[in-house]
Amino acid sequence: MPPSTQKRRRTGHRREEEHDEDNSRSRRHTKAAPESDDGADSSENEDIDMDRVAGADSTSDDQLVKKLVRYALACEYARITIKRDGIRDKVLGTHARSFRRVFDAAQEQLQKVFGMEMMELPIREKRTLKDKQKAVKRGASQASASSRQYILVSSLPREYRIQPVIGPSRIPSAAEEAAYVGFYTVIISLITLSSGELSDMKLRRYLTRLNASQNLPMDKTDHVLQKLIRQGYLDKVVERVEGDEDSITWCVGPRGKVEVSPQSIARVVSEVWGDPPDDLDKKLEKSLGVRGMGQSQPANRAVAEQEEEADE
């Protein structure tokens, strides 16, 4: 074979080998490129997954807030205290560590939407000697302890807390609800004005004067009193006395202290009194610790009557 032909063949073989090497390199780059693309996609997917987790957390908190708002409204409808343990068991479940965050958000929703807020009840006082001795042995301080119980109260401004805006509930009926509220308001006022406690004999005497057995439309007087005890408006303290009858004393319960404030009691007294004496404000200040409440409403009513007469 001529030398020139051998050279051409060798050159052709070299070009084929170089062409094969180029193809193999291009295939390698082609394979590597999808790997880099996959890596970018995986990082993007990781970012998306993290966003989904964050969104899931916020959605979970929103659901817990709505659930707590519904739970608080349901408890208040039945006049049942909103217990912190109940919130953890029936609302939070496995999210117990989110209590403060969910509670604050629910408070904001209650205030903005319903004009209400959850207020913590004062702790139930140790009234009997036996209970006080137990408290001393345990070293529990009533001033620093927390009741861990709440009720819903109105957060509306004072000018909106009037009858046309806040009326009695229509369930079971407006008349029955108004009578019930009026009854426990009068009982709490009598107890508060009697230095915070009232014997069973005096309470029965007041109920007879009020003709409660005939004027209460919902149930018998004793049944209504038991209902007030269950709902936290009243406390019935029974002292066991050996060889004698049990001593029964009536006090204001935790819910009664919050719902019927000293200012409310002063306004009730001024309304019932009608034409109050000059020293009523001093007496109310001494008994309730409030000032200038006794004659405010009668005075305003007199001014209104004078204005009506002038218009006529």
mmCIF file of C-alpha atoms in Angstrom:
data_model
loop_
_atom_site.group_PDB
_atom_site.id
_atom_site.type_symbol
_atom_site.label_atom_id
_atom_site.label_comp_id
_atom_site.label_asym_id
_atom_site.label_seq_id
_atom_site.Cartn_x
_atom_site.Cartn_y
_atom_site.Cartn_z
ATOM 1 C CA MET A 1 0.000 0.000 0.000
ATOM 2 C CA PRO A 2 1.385 3.398 -0.869
ATOM 3 C CA PRO A 3 2.580 5.581 1.996
ATOM 4 C CA SER A 4 0.207 8.372 1.068
ATOM 5 C CA THR A 5 -2.773 6.051 1.439
ATOM 6 C CA GLN A 6 -1.577 4.873 4.880
ATOM 7 C CA LYS A 7 -1.225 8.502 6.005
ATOM 8 C CA ARG A 8 -4.761 9.322 4.869
ATOM 9 C CA ARG A 9 -6.144 6.318 6.762
ATOM 10 C CA ARG A 10 -4.267 7.245 9.908
ATOM 11 C CA THR A 11 -5.516 10.788 9.632
ATOM 12 C CA GLY A 12 -9.064 9.521 9.134
ATOM 13 C CA HIS A 13 -8.809 7.313 12.190
ATOM 14 C CA ARG A 14 -7.554 10.207 14.268
ATOM 15 C CA ARG A 15 -10.464 12.418 13.107
ATOM 16 C CA GLU A 16 -12.968 9.676 13.957
ATOM 17 C CA GLU A 17 -11.441 9.245 17.416
ATOM 18 C CA GLU A 18 -11.540 13.007 17.983
ATOM 19 C CA HIS A 19 -15.139 13.073 16.779
ATOM 20 C CA ASP A 20 -16.031 10.246 19.178
ATOM 21 C CA GLU A 21 -14.337 12.073 22.046
ATOM 22 C CA ASP A 22 -16.290 15.229 21.215
ATOM 23 C CA ASN A 23 -19.555 13.283 21.181
ATOM 24 C CA SER A 24 -18.774 11.652 24.506
ATOM 25 C CA ARG A 25 -17.959 15.036 26.042
ATOM 26 C CA SER A 26 -21.188 16.525 24.719
ATOM 27 C CA ARG A 27 -23.138 13.610 26.124
ATOM 28 C CA ARG A 28 -21.476 14.127 29.488
ATOM 29 C CA HIS A 29 -22.430 17.809 29.501
ATOM 30 C CA THR A 30 -25.942 16.900 28.451
ATOM 31 C CA LYS A 31 -26.255 14.510 31.366
ATOM 32 C CA ALA A 32 -24.768 16.973 33.810
ATOM 33 C CA ALA A 33 -27.138 19.752 32.782
ATOM 34 C CA PRO A 34 -30.331 18.003 33.894
ATOM 35 C CA GLU A 35 -28.677 17.253 37.223
ATOM 36 C CA SER A 36 -28.070 20.955 37.791
ATOM 37 C CA ASP A 37 -31.636 21.681 36.721
ATOM 38 C CA ASP A 38 -32.925 19.055 39.125
ATOM 39 C CA GLY A 39 -30.885 20.612 41.894
ATOM 40 C CA ALA A 40 -32.400 24.024 41.189
ATOM 41 C CA ASP A 41 -35.890 22.532 41.083
ATOM 42 C CA SER A 42 -35.314 20.699 44.345
ATOM 43 C CA SER A 43 -34.146 23.881 46.054
ATOM 44 C CA GLU A 44 -37.207 25.694 44.718
ATOM 45 C CA ASN A 45 -39.423 22.870 45.936
ATOM 46 C CA GLU A 46 -37.789 23.083 49.346
ATOM 47 C CA ASP A 47 -38.561 26.812 49.471
ATOM 48 C CA ILE A 48 -42.143 26.150 48.433
ATOM 49 C CA ASP A 49 -42.501 23.460 51.060
ATOM 50 C CA MET A 50 -41.218 25.819 53.757
ATOM 51 C CA ASP A 51 -43.715 28.442 52.653
ATOM 52 C CA ARG A 52 -46.461 25.870 52.823
ATOM 53 C CA VAL A 53 -45.428 24.908 56.351
ATOM 54 C CA ALA A 54 -45.456 28.551 57.436
ATOM 55 C CA GLY A 55 -48.849 29.048 55.828
ATOM 56 C CA ALA A 56 -50.130 25.913 57.492
ATOM 57 C CA ASP A 57 -49.053 27.254 60.897
ATOM 58 C CA SER A 58 -50.865 30.563 60.360
ATOM 59 C CA THR A 59 -53.929 28.721 59.096
ATOM 60 C CA SER A 60 -53.830 26.462 62.130
ATOM 61 C CA ASP A 61 -53.660 29.471 64.466
ATOM 62 C CA ASP A 62 -56.588 31.107 62.657
ATOM 63 C CA GLN A 63 -58.663 27.980 63.105
ATOM 64 C CA LEU A 64 -57.743 27.784 66.791
ATOM 65 C CA VAL A 65 -58.696 31.432 67.281
ATOM 66 C CA LYS A 66 -62.096 30.886 65.662
ATOM 67 C CA LYS A 67 -62.604 27.768 67.751
ATOM 68 C CA LEU A 68 -61.783 29.628 70.965
ATOM 69 C CA VAL A 69 -64.186 32.455 70.066
ATOM 70 C CA ARG A 70 -66.988 29.933 69.482
ATOM 71 C CA TYR A 71 -66.136 28.142 72.723
ATOM 72 C CA ALA A 72 -66.219 31.401 74.711
ATOM 73 C CA LEU A 73 -69.572 32.430 73.220
ATOM 74 C CA ALA A 74 -71.071 29.000 73.919
ATOM 75 C CA CYS A 75 -69.899 29.080 77.540
ATOM 76 C CA GLU A 76 -71.281 32.558 78.086
ATOM 77 C CA TYR A 77 -74.606 31.610 76.527
ATOM 78 C CA ALA A 78 -74.985 28.890 79.195
ATOM 79 C CA ARG A 79 -73.379 31.140 81.871
ATOM 80 C CA ILE A 80 -70.581 28.625 82.312
ATOM 81 C CA THR A 81 -67.123 29.873 83.236
ATOM 82 C CA ILE A 82 -64.459 29.667 80.551
ATOM 83 C CA LYS A 83 -61.792 27.547 82.217
ATOM 84 C CA ARG A 84 -58.194 27.522 81.062
ATOM 85 C CA ASP A 85 -58.090 23.741 81.302
ATOM 86 C CA GLY A 86 -61.205 23.610 79.119
ATOM 87 C CA ILE A 87 -59.498 25.804 76.515
ATOM 88 C CA ARG A 88 -56.515 23.467 76.391
ATOM 89 C CA ASP A 89 -58.607 20.313 76.216
ATOM 90 C CA LYS A 90 -61.434 21.403 73.907
ATOM 91 C CA VAL A 91 -59.738 24.054 71.772
ATOM 92 C CA LEU A 92 -55.950 23.753 71.661
ATOM 93 C CA GLY A 93 -55.457 20.006 71.953
ATOM 94 C CA THR A 94 -51.860 19.280 70.931
ATOM 95 C CA HIS A 95 -51.135 23.022 70.504
ATOM 96 C CA ALA A 96 -51.131 23.783 74.231
ATOM 97 C CA ARG A 97 -47.959 25.869 73.926
ATOM 98 C CA SER A 98 -49.812 28.326 71.692
ATOM 99 C CA PHE A 99 -52.203 29.314 74.494
ATOM 100 C CA ARG A 100 -51.092 32.926 74.962
ATOM 101 C CA ARG A 101 -50.877 33.677 71.229
ATOM 102 C CA VAL A 102 -54.285 32.150 70.476
ATOM 103 C CA PHE A 103 -55.870 33.735 73.579
ATOM 104 C CA ASP A 104 -54.691 37.245 72.660
ATOM 105 C CA ALA A 105 -55.882 36.866 69.058
ATOM 106 C CA ALA A 106 -59.277 35.623 70.262
ATOM 107 C CA GLN A 107 -59.546 38.604 72.599
ATOM 108 C CA GLU A 108 -58.951 40.928 69.669
ATOM 109 C CA GLN A 109 -61.616 39.203 67.588
ATOM 110 C CA LEU A 110 -64.140 39.308 70.436
ATOM 111 C CA GLN A 111 -63.548 43.031 70.947
ATOM 112 C CA LYS A 112 -63.701 44.005 67.267
ATOM 113 C CA VAL A 113 -66.618 41.808 66.196
ATOM 114 C CA PHE A 114 -68.771 41.294 69.305
ATOM 115 C CA GLY A 115 -67.797 44.201 71.576
ATOM 116 C CA MET A 116 -66.862 41.749 74.345
ATOM 117 C CA GLU A 117 -63.753 40.470 76.058
ATOM 118 C CA MET A 118 -62.753 37.656 78.378
ATOM 119 C CA MET A 119 -62.155 38.836 81.932
ATOM 120 C CA GLU A 120 -60.573 36.661 84.588
ATOM 121 C CA LEU A 121 -62.720 35.984 87.630
ATOM 122 C CA PRO A 122 -61.425 36.623 91.130
ATOM 123 C CA ILE A 123 -60.572 33.538 93.130
ATOM 124 C CA ARG A 124 -63.246 32.123 95.370
ATOM 125 C CA GLU A 125 -62.611 33.278 98.910
ATOM 126 C CA LYS A 126 -61.998 30.865 101.768
ATOM 127 C CA ARG A 127 -64.939 31.685 103.981
ATOM 128 C CA THR A 128 -65.233 28.858 106.489
ATOM 129 C CA LEU A 129 -62.713 28.405 109.278
ATOM 130 C CA LYS A 130 -61.829 24.960 107.968
ATOM 131 C CA ASP A 131 -61.082 26.269 104.490
ATOM 132 C CA LYS A 132 -58.967 29.104 105.866
ATOM 133 C CA GLN A 133 -56.920 26.675 107.958
ATOM 134 C CA LYS A 134 -56.322 24.495 104.894
ATOM 135 C CA ALA A 135 -55.178 27.533 102.923
ATOM 136 C CA VAL A 136 -52.734 28.507 105.665
ATOM 137 C CA LYS A 137 -51.278 24.985 105.765
ATOM 138 C CA ARG A 138 -50.780 24.959 101.999
ATOM 139 C CA GLY A 139 -49.217 28.391 102.128
ATOM 140 C CA ALA A 140 -51.459 29.613 99.315
ATOM 141 C CA SER A 141 -51.816 33.357 98.893
ATOM 142 C CA GLN A 142 -55.221 34.470 97.642
ATOM 143 C CA ALA A 143 -53.798 37.787 96.467
ATOM 144 C CA SER A 144 -51.220 36.231 94.118
ATOM 145 C CA ALA A 145 -53.191 33.166 93.008
ATOM 146 C CA SER A 146 -55.087 33.021 89.735
ATOM 147 C CA SER A 147 -58.543 31.561 89.309
ATOM 148 C CA ARG A 148 -57.750 30.434 85.715
ATOM 149 C CA GLN A 149 -61.417 31.093 84.875
ATOM 150 C CA TYR A 150 -62.934 33.763 82.636
ATOM 151 C CA ILE A 151 -66.302 35.190 81.625
ATOM 152 C CA LEU A 152 -67.325 37.460 78.768
ATOM 153 C CA VAL A 153 -68.027 41.083 79.646
ATOM 154 C CA SER A 154 -68.930 44.042 77.475
ATOM 155 C CA SER A 155 -66.070 46.153 76.136
ATOM 156 C CA LEU A 156 -68.328 48.820 74.632
ATOM 157 C CA PRO A 157 -67.873 52.444 75.692
ATOM 158 C CA ARG A 158 -70.059 53.616 78.561
ATOM 159 C CA GLU A 159 -72.365 55.640 76.305
ATOM 160 C CA TYR A 160 -73.353 52.502 74.390
ATOM 161 C CA ARG A 161 -74.180 50.403 77.455
ATOM 162 C CA ILE A 162 -77.822 51.362 77.415
ATOM 163 C CA GLN A 163 -81.073 49.467 77.057
ATOM 164 C CA PRO A 164 -81.630 50.007 73.301
ATOM 165 C CA VAL A 165 -78.113 48.702 72.572
ATOM 166 C CA ILE A 166 -77.668 46.025 75.248
ATOM 167 C CA GLY A 167 -81.042 44.512 76.018
ATOM 168 C CA PRO A 168 -81.933 41.255 77.755
ATOM 169 C CA SER A 169 -81.504 38.035 75.844
ATOM 170 C CA ARG A 170 -84.520 36.807 73.886
ATOM 171 C CA ILE A 171 -83.837 33.216 74.955
ATOM 172 C CA PRO A 172 -85.860 31.856 76.634
ATOM 173 C CA SER A 173 -87.679 35.226 76.508
ATOM 174 C CA ALA A 174 -86.779 38.863 77.036
ATOM 175 C CA ALA A 175 -89.197 39.208 79.965
ATOM 176 C CA GLU A 176 -87.884 36.120 81.758
ATOM 177 C CA GLU A 177 -84.263 37.091 81.213
ATOM 178 C CA ALA A 178 -84.914 40.630 82.466
ATOM 179 C CA ALA A 179 -86.630 39.262 85.585
ATOM 180 C CA TYR A 180 -83.718 36.897 86.234
ATOM 181 C CA VAL A 181 -81.099 39.647 85.855
ATOM 182 C CA GLY A 182 -83.132 41.989 88.038
ATOM 183 C CA PHE A 183 -83.526 39.313 90.721
ATOM 184 C CA TYR A 184 -79.868 38.449 91.119
ATOM 185 C CA THR A 185 -78.906 42.140 90.894
ATOM 186 C CA VAL A 186 -81.167 42.954 93.845
ATOM 187 C CA ILE A 187 -79.893 39.971 95.881
ATOM 188 C CA ILE A 188 -76.255 40.872 95.201
ATOM 189 C CA SER A 189 -76.964 44.506 96.113
ATOM 190 C CA LEU A 190 -78.541 43.474 99.416
ATOM 191 C CA ILE A 191 -75.601 41.221 100.286
ATOM 192 C CA THR A 192 -73.003 43.833 99.319
ATOM 193 C CA LEU A 193 -74.717 46.555 101.342
ATOM 194 C CA SER A 194 -74.831 44.185 104.332
ATOM 195 C CA SER A 195 -71.028 44.135 104.676
ATOM 196 C CA GLY A 196 -70.629 41.388 102.081
ATOM 197 C CA GLU A 197 -72.619 38.614 103.759
ATOM 198 C CA LEU A 198 -76.218 37.900 104.690
ATOM 199 C CA SER A 199 -77.653 35.237 106.943
ATOM 200 C CA ASP A 200 -80.151 32.811 105.517
ATOM 201 C CA MET A 201 -82.868 34.134 107.819
ATOM 202 C CA LYS A 202 -82.412 37.734 106.641
ATOM 203 C CA LEU A 203 -82.315 36.671 103.015
ATOM 204 C CA ARG A 204 -85.593 34.797 103.379
ATOM 205 C CA ARG A 205 -87.088 37.855 105.023
ATOM 206 C CA TYR A 206 -86.055 40.056 102.090
ATOM 207 C CA LEU A 207 -87.418 37.520 99.608
ATOM 208 C CA THR A 208 -90.751 37.540 101.419
ATOM 209 C CA ARG A 209 -90.902 41.338 101.219
ATOM 210 C CA LEU A 210 -90.140 41.153 97.509
ATOM 211 C CA ASN A 211 -92.852 38.512 97.105
ATOM 212 C CA ALA A 212 -90.299 36.503 95.119
ATOM 213 C CA SER A 213 -92.377 33.322 95.161
ATOM 214 C CA GLN A 214 -95.028 35.100 93.075
ATOM 215 C CA ASN A 215 -92.923 37.518 91.037
ATOM 216 C CA LEU A 216 -90.342 35.098 89.674
ATOM 217 C CA PRO A 217 -91.698 33.792 86.367
ATOM 218 C CA MET A 218 -89.045 31.162 85.669
ATOM 219 C CA ASP A 219 -89.050 28.766 88.642
ATOM 220 C CA LYS A 220 -89.434 28.358 92.394
ATOM 221 C CA THR A 221 -87.318 30.650 94.549
ATOM 222 C CA ASP A 222 -85.125 27.860 95.974
ATOM 223 C CA HIS A 223 -84.451 26.504 92.481
ATOM 224 C CA VAL A 224 -83.449 29.946 91.267
ATOM 225 C CA LEU A 225 -81.085 30.368 94.225
ATOM 226 C CA GLN A 226 -79.453 27.012 93.437
ATOM 227 C CA LYS A 227 -79.058 28.115 89.839
ATOM 228 C CA LEU A 228 -77.357 31.322 90.980
ATOM 229 C CA ILE A 229 -74.940 29.235 93.054
ATOM 230 C CA ARG A 230 -74.081 26.978 90.089
ATOM 231 C CA GLN A 231 -73.479 29.955 87.818
ATOM 232 C CA GLY A 232 -71.219 31.716 90.336
ATOM 233 C CA TYR A 233 -73.430 34.659 91.244
ATOM 234 C CA LEU A 234 -73.852 33.591 94.876
ATOM 235 C CA ASP A 235 -71.952 31.531 97.417
ATOM 236 C CA LYS A 236 -73.771 29.567 100.086
ATOM 237 C CA VAL A 237 -71.506 29.018 103.078
ATOM 238 C CA VAL A 238 -72.617 26.298 105.483
ATOM 239 C CA GLU A 239 -70.889 26.049 108.866
ATOM 240 C CA ARG A 240 -71.364 22.737 110.619
ATOM 241 C CA VAL A 241 -72.122 23.307 114.313
ATOM 242 C CA GLU A 242 -72.149 20.306 116.648
ATOM 243 C CA GLY A 243 -75.358 19.972 118.644
ATOM 244 C CA ASP A 244 -77.008 22.888 116.860
ATOM 245 C CA GLU A 245 -78.445 23.847 113.483
ATOM 246 C CA ASP A 246 -76.076 24.567 110.649
ATOM 247 C CA SER A 247 -75.163 28.218 110.163
ATOM 248 C CA ILE A 248 -75.937 29.355 106.593
ATOM 249 C CA THR A 249 -74.501 32.567 105.184
ATOM 250 C CA TRP A 250 -74.952 33.992 101.693
ATOM 251 C CA CYS A 251 -72.106 35.834 99.936
ATOM 252 C CA VAL A 252 -71.435 37.223 96.481
ATOM 253 C CA GLY A 253 -69.790 34.757 94.101
ATOM 254 C CA PRO A 254 -66.963 35.474 91.631
ATOM 255 C CA ARG A 255 -69.265 36.087 88.645
ATOM 256 C CA GLY A 256 -71.545 38.304 90.727
ATOM 257 C CA LYS A 257 -68.592 40.503 91.720
ATOM 258 C CA VAL A 258 -67.641 41.068 88.093
ATOM 259 C CA GLU A 259 -71.097 41.497 86.540
ATOM 260 C CA VAL A 260 -72.651 43.568 89.330
ATOM 261 C CA SER A 261 -70.079 46.202 90.209
ATOM 262 C CA PRO A 262 -70.345 48.696 93.090
ATOM 263 C CA GLN A 263 -71.204 51.403 90.547
ATOM 264 C CA SER A 264 -74.102 49.297 89.287
ATOM 265 C CA ILE A 265 -75.328 48.749 92.834
ATOM 266 C CA ALA A 266 -75.211 52.501 93.495
ATOM 267 C CA ARG A 267 -77.322 53.161 90.406
ATOM 268 C CA VAL A 268 -79.825 50.491 91.460
ATOM 269 C CA VAL A 269 -80.121 52.100 94.896
ATOM 270 C CA SER A 270 -80.678 55.542 93.404
ATOM 271 C CA GLU A 271 -83.356 54.206 91.042
ATOM 272 C CA VAL A 272 -85.186 52.286 93.759
ATOM 273 C CA TRP A 273 -84.984 55.171 96.218
ATOM 274 C CA GLY A 274 -86.552 57.624 93.795
ATOM 275 C CA ASP A 275 -86.134 60.864 95.761
ATOM 276 C CA PRO A 276 -82.906 60.201 97.702
ATOM 277 C CA PRO A 277 -81.949 62.043 100.893
ATOM 278 C CA ASP A 278 -79.065 64.473 100.932
ATOM 279 C CA ASP A 279 -76.676 62.074 102.675
ATOM 280 C CA LEU A 280 -77.212 59.141 100.280
ATOM 281 C CA ASP A 281 -73.941 59.786 98.472
ATOM 282 C CA LYS A 282 -72.022 59.643 101.745
ATOM 283 C CA LYS A 283 -73.696 56.394 102.740
ATOM 284 C CA LEU A 284 -72.993 54.800 99.375
ATOM 285 C CA GLU A 285 -69.402 55.958 99.512
ATOM 286 C CA LYS A 286 -69.019 54.389 102.938
ATOM 287 C CA SER A 287 -70.683 51.105 101.940
ATOM 288 C CA LEU A 288 -69.485 50.707 98.343
ATOM 289 C CA GLY A 289 -66.454 52.946 98.046
ATOM 290 C CA VAL A 290 -67.980 54.963 95.188
ATOM 291 C CA ARG A 291 -68.486 58.683 95.100
ATOM 292 C CA GLY A 292 -71.164 60.850 93.518
ATOM 293 C CA MET A 293 -73.338 57.988 92.253
ATOM 294 C CA GLY A 294 -76.403 58.207 94.430
ATOM 295 C CA GLN A 295 -78.083 61.371 93.188
ATOM 296 C CA SER A 296 -76.754 61.519 89.640
ATOM 297 C CA GLN A 297 -79.591 59.730 87.916
ATOM 298 C CA PRO A 298 -82.472 61.357 89.857
ATOM 299 C CA ALA A 299 -80.880 64.745 89.218
ATOM 300 C CA ASN A 300 -80.597 64.022 85.521
ATOM 301 C CA ARG A 301 -84.203 62.818 85.472
ATOM 302 C CA ALA A 302 -85.349 66.028 87.175
ATOM 303 C CA VAL A 303 -83.452 68.133 84.631
ATOM 304 C CA ALA A 304 -85.047 66.150 81.806
ATOM 305 C CA GLU A 305 -88.525 66.673 83.267
ATOM 306 C CA GLN A 306 -87.877 70.427 83.553
ATOM 307 C CA GLU A 307 -86.772 70.539 79.927
ATOM 308 C CA GLU A 308 -89.905 68.692 78.835
ATOM 309 C CA GLU A 309 -92.090 71.130 80.768
ATOM 310 C CA ALA A 310 -90.259 74.061 79.168
ATOM 311 C CA ASP A 311 -90.837 72.595 75.706
ATOM 312 C CA GLU A 312 -94.532 72.206 76.409
#
